[in-house]
Short mmCIF file of C-alpha atoms and ligand atoms in Angstrom, two decimals:
data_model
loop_
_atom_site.label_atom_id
_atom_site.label_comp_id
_atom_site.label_asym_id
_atom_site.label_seq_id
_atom_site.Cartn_x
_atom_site.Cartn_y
_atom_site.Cartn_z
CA UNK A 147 -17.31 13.16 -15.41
CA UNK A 148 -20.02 15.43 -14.51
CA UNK A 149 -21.38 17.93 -17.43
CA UNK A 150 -20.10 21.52 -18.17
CA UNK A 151 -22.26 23.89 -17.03
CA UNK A 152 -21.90 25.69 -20.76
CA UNK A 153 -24.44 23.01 -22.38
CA UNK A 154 -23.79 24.27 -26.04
CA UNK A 155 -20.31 23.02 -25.97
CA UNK A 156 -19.68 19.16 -26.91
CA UNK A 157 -17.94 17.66 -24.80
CA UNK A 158 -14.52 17.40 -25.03
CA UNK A 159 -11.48 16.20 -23.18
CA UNK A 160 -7.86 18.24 -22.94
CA UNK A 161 -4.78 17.89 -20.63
CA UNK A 162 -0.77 17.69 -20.79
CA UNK A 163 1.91 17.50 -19.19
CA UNK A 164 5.29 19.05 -19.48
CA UNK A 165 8.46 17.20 -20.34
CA UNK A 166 10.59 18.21 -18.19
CA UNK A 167 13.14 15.18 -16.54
CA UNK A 168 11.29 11.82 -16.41
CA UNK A 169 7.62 10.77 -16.13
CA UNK A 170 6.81 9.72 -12.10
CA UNK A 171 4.76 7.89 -10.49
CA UNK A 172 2.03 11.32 -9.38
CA UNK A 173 2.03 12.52 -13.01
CA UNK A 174 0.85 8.31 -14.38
CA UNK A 175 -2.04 8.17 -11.29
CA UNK A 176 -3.08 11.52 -11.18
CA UNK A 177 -3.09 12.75 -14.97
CA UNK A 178 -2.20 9.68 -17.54
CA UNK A 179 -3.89 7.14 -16.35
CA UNK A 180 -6.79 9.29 -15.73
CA UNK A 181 -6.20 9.97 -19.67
CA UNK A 182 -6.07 6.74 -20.38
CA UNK A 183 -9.87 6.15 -18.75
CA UNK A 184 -11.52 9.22 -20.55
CA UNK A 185 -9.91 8.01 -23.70
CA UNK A 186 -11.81 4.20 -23.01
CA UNK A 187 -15.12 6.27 -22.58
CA UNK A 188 -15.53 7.73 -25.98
CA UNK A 189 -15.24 11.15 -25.03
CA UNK A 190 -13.24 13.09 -27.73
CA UNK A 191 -9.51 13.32 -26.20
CA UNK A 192 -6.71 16.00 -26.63
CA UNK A 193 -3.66 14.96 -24.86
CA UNK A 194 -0.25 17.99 -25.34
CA UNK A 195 3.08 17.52 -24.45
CA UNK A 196 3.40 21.16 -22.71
CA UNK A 197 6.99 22.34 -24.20
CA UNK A 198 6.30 25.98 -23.72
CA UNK A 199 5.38 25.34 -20.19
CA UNK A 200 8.47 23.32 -19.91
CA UNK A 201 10.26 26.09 -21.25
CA UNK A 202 9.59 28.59 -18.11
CA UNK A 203 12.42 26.97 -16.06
CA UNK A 204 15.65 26.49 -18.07
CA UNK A 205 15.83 23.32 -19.78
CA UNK A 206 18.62 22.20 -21.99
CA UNK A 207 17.29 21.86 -25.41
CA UNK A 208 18.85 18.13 -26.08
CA UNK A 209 16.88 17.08 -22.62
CA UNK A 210 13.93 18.94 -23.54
CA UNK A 211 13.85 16.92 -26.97
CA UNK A 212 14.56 13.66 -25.61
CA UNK A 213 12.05 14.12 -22.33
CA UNK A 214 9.48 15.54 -25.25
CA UNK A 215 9.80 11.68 -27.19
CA UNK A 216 9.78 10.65 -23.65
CA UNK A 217 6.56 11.94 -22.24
CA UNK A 218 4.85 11.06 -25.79
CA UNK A 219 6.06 7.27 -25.51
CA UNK A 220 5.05 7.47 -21.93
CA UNK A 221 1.47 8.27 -22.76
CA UNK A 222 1.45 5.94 -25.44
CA UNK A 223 2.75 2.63 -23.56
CA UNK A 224 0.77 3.58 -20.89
CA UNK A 225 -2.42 3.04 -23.20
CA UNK A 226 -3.48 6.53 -25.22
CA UNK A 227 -3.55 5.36 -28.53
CA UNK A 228 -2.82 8.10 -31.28
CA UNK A 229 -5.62 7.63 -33.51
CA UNK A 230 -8.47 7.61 -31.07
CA UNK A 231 -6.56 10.52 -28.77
CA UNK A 232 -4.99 13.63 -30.76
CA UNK A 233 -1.41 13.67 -29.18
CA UNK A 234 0.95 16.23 -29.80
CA UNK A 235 3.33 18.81 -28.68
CA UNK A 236 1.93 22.52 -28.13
CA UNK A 237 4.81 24.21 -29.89
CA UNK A 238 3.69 22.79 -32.83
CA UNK A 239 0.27 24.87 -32.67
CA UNK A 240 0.65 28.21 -32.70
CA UNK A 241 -2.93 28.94 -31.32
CA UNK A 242 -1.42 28.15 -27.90
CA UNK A 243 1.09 30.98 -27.70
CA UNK A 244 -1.13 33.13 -29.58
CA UNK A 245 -4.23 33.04 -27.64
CA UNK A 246 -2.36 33.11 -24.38
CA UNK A 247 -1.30 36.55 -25.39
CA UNK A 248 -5.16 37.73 -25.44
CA UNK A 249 -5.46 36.29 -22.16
CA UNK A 250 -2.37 38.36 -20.78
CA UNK A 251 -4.37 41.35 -21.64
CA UNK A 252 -7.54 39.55 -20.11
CA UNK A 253 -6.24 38.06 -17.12
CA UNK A 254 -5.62 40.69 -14.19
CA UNK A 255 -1.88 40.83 -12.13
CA UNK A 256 -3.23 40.18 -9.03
CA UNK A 257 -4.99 36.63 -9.81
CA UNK A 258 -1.25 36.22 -11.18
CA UNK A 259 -0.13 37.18 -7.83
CA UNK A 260 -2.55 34.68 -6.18
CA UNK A 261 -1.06 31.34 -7.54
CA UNK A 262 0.70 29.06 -5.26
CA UNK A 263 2.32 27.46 -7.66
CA UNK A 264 4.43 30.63 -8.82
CA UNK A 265 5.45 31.19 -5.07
CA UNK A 266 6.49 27.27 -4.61
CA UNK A 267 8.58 27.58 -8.08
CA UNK A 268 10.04 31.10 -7.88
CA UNK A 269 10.84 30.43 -4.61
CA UNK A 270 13.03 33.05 -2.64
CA UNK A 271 14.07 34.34 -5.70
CA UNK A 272 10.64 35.36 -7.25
CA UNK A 273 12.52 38.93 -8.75
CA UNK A 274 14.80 36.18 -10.62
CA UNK A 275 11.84 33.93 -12.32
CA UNK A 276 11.05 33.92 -16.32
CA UNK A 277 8.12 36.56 -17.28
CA UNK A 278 7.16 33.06 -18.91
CA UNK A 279 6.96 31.29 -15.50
CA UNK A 280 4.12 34.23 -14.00
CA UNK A 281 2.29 34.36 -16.82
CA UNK A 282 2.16 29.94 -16.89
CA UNK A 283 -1.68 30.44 -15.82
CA UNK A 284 -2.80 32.42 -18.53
CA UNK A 285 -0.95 29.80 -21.60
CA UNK A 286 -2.64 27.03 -19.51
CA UNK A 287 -6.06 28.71 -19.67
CA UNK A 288 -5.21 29.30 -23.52
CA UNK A 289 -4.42 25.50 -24.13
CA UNK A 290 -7.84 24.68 -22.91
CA UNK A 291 -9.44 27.42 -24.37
CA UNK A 292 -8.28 27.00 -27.46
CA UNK A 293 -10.04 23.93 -28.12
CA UNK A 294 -13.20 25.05 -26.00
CA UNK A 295 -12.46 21.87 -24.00
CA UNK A 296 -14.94 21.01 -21.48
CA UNK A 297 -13.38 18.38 -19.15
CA UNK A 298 -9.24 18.92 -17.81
CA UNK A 299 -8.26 16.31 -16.04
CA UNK A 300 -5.45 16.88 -13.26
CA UNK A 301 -4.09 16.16 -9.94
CA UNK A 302 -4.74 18.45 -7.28
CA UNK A 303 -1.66 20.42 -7.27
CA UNK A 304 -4.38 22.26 -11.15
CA UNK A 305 -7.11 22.86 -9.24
CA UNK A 306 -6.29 26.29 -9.06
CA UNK A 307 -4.69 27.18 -12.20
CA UNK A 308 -8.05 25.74 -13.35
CA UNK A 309 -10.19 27.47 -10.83
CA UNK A 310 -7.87 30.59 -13.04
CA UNK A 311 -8.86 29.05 -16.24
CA UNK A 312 -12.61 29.46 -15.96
CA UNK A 313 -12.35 33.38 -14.55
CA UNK A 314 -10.09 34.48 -17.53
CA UNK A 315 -13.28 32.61 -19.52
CA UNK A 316 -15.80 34.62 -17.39
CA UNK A 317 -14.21 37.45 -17.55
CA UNK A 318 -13.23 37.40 -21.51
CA UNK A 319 -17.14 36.25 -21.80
CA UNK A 320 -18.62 39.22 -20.12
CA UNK A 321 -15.76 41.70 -21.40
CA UNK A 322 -17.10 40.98 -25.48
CA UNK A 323 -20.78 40.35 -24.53
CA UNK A 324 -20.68 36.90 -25.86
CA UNK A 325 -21.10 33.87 -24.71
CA UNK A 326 -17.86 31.96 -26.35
CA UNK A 327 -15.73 30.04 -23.43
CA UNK A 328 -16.86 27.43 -22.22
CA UNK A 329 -16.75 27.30 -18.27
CA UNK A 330 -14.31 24.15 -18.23
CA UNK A 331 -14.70 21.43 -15.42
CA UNK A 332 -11.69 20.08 -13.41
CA UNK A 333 -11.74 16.52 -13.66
CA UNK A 334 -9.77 15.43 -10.05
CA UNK A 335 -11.06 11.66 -9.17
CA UNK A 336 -9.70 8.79 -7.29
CA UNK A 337 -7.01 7.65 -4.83
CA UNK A 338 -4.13 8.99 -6.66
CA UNK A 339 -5.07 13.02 -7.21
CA UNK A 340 -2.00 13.68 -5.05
CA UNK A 341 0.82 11.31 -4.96
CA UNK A 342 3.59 12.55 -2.42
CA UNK A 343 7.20 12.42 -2.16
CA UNK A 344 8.48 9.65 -0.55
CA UNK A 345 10.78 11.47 1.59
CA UNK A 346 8.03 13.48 2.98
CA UNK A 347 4.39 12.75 3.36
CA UNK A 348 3.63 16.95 3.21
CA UNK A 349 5.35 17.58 -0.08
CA UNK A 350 3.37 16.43 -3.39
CA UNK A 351 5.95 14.02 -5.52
CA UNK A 352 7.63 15.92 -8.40
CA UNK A 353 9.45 15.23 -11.44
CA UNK A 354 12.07 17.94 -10.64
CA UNK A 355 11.90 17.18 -6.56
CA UNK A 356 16.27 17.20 -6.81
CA UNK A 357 16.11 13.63 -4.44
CA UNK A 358 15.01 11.01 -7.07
CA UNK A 359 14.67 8.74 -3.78
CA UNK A 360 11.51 10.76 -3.44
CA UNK A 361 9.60 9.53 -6.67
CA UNK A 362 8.57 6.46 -8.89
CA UNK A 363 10.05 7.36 -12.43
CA UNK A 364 8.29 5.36 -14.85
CA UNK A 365 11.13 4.35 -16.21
CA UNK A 366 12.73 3.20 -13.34
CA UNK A 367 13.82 -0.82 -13.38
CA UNK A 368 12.04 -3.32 -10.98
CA UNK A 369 15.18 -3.50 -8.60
CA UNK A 370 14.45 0.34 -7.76
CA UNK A 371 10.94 0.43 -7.62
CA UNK A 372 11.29 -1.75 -4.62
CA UNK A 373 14.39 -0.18 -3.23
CA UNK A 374 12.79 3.48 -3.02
CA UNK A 375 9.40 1.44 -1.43
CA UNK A 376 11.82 0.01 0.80
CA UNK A 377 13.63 3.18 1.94
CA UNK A 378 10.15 4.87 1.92
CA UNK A 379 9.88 7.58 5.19
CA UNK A 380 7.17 5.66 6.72
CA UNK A 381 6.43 5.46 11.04
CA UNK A 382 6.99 2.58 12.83
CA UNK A 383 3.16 2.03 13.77
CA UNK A 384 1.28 -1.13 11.95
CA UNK A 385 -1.38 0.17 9.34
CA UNK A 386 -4.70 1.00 11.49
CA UNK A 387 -8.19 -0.84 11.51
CA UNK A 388 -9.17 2.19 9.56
CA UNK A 389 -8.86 5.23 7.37
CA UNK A 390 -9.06 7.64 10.08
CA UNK A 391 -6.41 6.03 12.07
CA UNK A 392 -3.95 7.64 9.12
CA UNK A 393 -5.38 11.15 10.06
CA UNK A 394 -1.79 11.99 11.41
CA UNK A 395 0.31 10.07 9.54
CA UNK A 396 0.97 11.60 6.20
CA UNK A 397 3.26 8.82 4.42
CA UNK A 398 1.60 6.04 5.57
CA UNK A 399 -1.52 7.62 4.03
CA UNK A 400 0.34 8.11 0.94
CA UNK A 401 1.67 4.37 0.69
CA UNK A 402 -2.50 3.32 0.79
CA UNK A 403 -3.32 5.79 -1.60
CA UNK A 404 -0.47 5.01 -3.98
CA UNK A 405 -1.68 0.91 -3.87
CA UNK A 406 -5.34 1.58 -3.91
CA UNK A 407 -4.87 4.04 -7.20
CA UNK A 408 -2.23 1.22 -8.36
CA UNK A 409 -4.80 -1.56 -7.49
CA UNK A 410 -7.87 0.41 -8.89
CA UNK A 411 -9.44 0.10 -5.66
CA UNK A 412 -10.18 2.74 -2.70
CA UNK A 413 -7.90 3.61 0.68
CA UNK A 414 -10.91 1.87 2.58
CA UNK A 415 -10.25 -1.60 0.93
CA UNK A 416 -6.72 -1.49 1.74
CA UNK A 417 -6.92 -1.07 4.79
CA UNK A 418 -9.45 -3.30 4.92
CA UNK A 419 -6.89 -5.77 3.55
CA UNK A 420 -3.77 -4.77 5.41
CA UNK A 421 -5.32 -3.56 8.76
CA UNK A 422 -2.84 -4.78 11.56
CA UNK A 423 0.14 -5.72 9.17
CA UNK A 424 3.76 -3.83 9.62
CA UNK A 425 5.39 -1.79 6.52
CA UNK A 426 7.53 -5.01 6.61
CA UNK A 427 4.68 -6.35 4.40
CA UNK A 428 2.76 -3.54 3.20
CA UNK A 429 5.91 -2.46 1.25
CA UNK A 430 6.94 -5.31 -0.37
CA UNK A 431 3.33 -6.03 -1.35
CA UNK A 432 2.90 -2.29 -2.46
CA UNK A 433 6.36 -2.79 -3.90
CA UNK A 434 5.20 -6.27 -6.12
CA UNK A 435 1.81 -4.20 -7.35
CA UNK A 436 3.80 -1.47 -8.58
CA UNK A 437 6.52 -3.39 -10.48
CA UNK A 438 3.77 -5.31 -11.54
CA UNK A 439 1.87 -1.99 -13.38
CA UNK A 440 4.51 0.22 -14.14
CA UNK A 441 6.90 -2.81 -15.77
CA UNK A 442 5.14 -3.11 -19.44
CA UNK A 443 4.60 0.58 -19.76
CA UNK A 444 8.77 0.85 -18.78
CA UNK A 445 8.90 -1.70 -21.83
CA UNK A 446 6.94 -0.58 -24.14
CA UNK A 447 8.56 3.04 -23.14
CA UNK A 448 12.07 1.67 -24.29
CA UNK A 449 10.59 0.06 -27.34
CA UNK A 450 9.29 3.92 -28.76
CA UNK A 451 11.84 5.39 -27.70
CA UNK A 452 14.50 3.17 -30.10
CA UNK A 453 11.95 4.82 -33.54
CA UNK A 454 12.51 8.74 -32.73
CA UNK A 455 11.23 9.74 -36.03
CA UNK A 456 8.09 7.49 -35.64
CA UNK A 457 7.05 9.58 -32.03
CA UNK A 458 8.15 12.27 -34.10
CA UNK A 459 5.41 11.65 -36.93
CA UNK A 460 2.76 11.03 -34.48
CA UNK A 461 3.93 14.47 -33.05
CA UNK A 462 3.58 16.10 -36.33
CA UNK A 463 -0.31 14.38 -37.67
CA UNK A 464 -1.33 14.84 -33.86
CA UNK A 465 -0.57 18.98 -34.42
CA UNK A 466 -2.24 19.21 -37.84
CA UNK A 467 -5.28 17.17 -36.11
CA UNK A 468 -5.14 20.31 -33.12
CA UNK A 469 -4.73 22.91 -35.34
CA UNK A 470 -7.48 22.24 -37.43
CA UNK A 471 -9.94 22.50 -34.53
CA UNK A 472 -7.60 25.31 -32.79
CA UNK A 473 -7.87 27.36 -35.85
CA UNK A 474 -11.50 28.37 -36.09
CA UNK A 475 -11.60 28.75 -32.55
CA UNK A 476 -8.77 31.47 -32.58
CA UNK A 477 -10.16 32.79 -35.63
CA UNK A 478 -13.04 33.51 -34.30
CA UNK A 479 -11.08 34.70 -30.79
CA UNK A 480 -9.80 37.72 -33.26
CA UNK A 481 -12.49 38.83 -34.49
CA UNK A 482 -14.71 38.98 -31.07
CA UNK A 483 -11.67 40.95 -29.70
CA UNK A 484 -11.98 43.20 -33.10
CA UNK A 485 -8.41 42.25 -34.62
CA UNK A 486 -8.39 42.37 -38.71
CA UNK A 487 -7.67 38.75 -40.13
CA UNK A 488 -7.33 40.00 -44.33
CA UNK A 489 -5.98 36.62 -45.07
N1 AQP B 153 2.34 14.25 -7.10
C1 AQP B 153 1.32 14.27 -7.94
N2 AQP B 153 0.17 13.62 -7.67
C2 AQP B 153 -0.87 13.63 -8.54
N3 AQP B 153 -0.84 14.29 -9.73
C3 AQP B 153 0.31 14.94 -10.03
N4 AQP B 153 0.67 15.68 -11.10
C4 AQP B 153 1.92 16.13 -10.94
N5 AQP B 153 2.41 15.71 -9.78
C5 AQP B 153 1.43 14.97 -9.18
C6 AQP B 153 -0.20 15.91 -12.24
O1 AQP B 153 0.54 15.61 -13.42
C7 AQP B 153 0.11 16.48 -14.45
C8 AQP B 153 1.27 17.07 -15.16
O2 AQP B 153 2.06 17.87 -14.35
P1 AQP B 153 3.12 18.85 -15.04
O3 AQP B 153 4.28 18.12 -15.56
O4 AQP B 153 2.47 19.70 -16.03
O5 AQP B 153 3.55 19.78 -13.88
P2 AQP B 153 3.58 19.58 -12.36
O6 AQP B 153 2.19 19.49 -11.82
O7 AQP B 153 4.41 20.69 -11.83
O8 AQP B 153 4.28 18.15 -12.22
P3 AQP B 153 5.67 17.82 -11.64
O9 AQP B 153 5.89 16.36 -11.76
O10 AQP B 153 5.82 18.39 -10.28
O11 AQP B 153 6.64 18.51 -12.68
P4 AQP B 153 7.77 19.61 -12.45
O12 AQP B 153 8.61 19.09 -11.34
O13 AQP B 153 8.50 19.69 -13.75
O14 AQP B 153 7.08 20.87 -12.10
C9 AQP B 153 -0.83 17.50 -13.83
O15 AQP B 153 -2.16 17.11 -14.09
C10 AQP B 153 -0.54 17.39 -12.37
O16 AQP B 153 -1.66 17.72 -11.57
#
């Protein structure tokens, strides 16, 4: 974690996820876990469960509740403990929806009309896609914002809704003379920044990909971890002597980054490891590491999960924690932009 350029700003940690279907195997390497590390740093933490994100693609609001206790036993079985993180759902902070709305006005239609993200989403059908779904940049820039976080970490698939997040700063910076936004840092580190499907080397994994052959769900059993490593798209070659014999050989890459982030290693030492040997071993091996990671947090998942009400009181103290640093912040938001606060 390198430091913000913005020096006057403490540092401080946000990220979250949306709950939308079930937690996989990209979102644990390339966000939670990298959570989880920050957390075991000392660096103050913010973790949200992104409903109002979630919201921009229909979700049935029974799924959206359960995959909301989900995601928030997910993070904590996977090791983000409640009282050293703040953990809670955005919804519950109004200081996301309402600074997003001075962004709106901040942010300028064509960087809207830049994001690949929108395009891969929207799809064909762009004309069709929630207001809410184009505008997803500018709420992300507010949830960071809001709590003048200096460090986001992500997978790859952010870096440019981030690269977003610090011009809407600039800009709102340089539009009010001040110097109030911080400039925020991606953090993107390590083997797992972009898991892919395992269907298809060139297309990142997703929680809403509609083949769940082509993901890890974390709360898949140990039988189907190693059934989807098994049926993995994979070539028939043996793994190379090294790295840049994967150059052309996108899921084979994938399957050595997915061990080495599983393995808290690097692709090199992998290789290093399995240079030579067939998928005939690499996947059952990959497959063993995985069940052998993923397995207690799939536990301790089902254990939360039977005490709604308890993820739904760390929910609620995780908000009031938020809003009592989101507060001042938008406070002060209002009166830089000149709107009257008499109460
Ligand atoms: N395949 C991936 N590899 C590495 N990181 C990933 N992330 C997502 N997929 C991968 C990271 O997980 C965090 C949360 O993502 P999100 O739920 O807010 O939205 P997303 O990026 O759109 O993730 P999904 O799984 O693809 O969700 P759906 O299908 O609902 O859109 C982010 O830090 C993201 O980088």
């Amino acid at each position: 974690m390198t430091a913000a350029p913005a020096s006057k700003f403490k540092p401080r940690v946000f990220s979250g996820i949306q709950p939308t279907n079930h937690l996989q195997l990209g979102n644990y390497l390339g966000a939670v876990k990298r959570f989880v590390e920050l957390q075991e740093k000392g660096v103050e933490t913010i973790y949200c469960i992104v409903d109002l994100h979630a919201i921009t693609v229909w979700q049935d609001p029974q799924d959206l509740r359960r995959a909301t206790r989900e995601l928030t036993a997910g993070y904590i079985a996977a090791g983000l403990d409640p009282e050293r993180s703040i953990l809670f759902n955005q919804s519950q902070v109004p200081g996301h929806a309402q600074l997003a709305w001075i962004f709106n006005c901040v942010a300028r239609v064509g960087w809207m009309n830049r994001m690949t993200q929108f395009k891969d989403k929207a799809g064909k059908n762009a004309e069709n896609a929630s207001l809410g779904l184009y505008a997803y940049p500018s709420l992300m820039a507010a949830d960071i914002l809001l709590y003048h976080a200096t460090h986001v970490p992500v997978g790859e698939d952010q870096k440019q809704h981030l690269e977003l997040t610090r011009d809407i700063a600039a800009k709102f910076n340089h539009d009010f003379g001040v110097d109030f936004f911080p400039l925020t840092e991606p953090v993107i580190e390590g083997a797992g920044t972009r898991v892919m499907s395992l269907r298809d080397g060139t297309r990142k994994m997703s929680k809403s990909d509609p083949s769940d052959a082509s993901r890890i769900n974390l709360t898949d059993d140990a039988d189907t971890i190693a059934r989807k490593f098994r049926k993995a798209k994979t070539d028939s070659e043996p793994l190379p002597e090294s790295l840049a014999g994967l150059k052309d050989r996108p899921e084979a890459r994938n399957l050595v980054n997915i061990y080495a982030a599983l393995a808290d290693t690097t692709p090199e030492a992998v290789i290093a490891e399995f240079a030579g040997k067939g998928f005939g071993v690499f996947k059952p091996a990959l497959a063993d590491l995985a069940v052998a990671r993923l397995s207690p947090i799939a536990e301790e998942m089902k254990r939360l999960m039977a005490d709604p009400a308890g993820i739904d009181r760390i929910l609620g103290e995780g908000a009031e924690r938020a809003n009592a640093i989101a507060q001042p912040i938008l406070d002060a938001t209002y009166d830089i932009v000149g709107l009257i606060r008499s109460r």
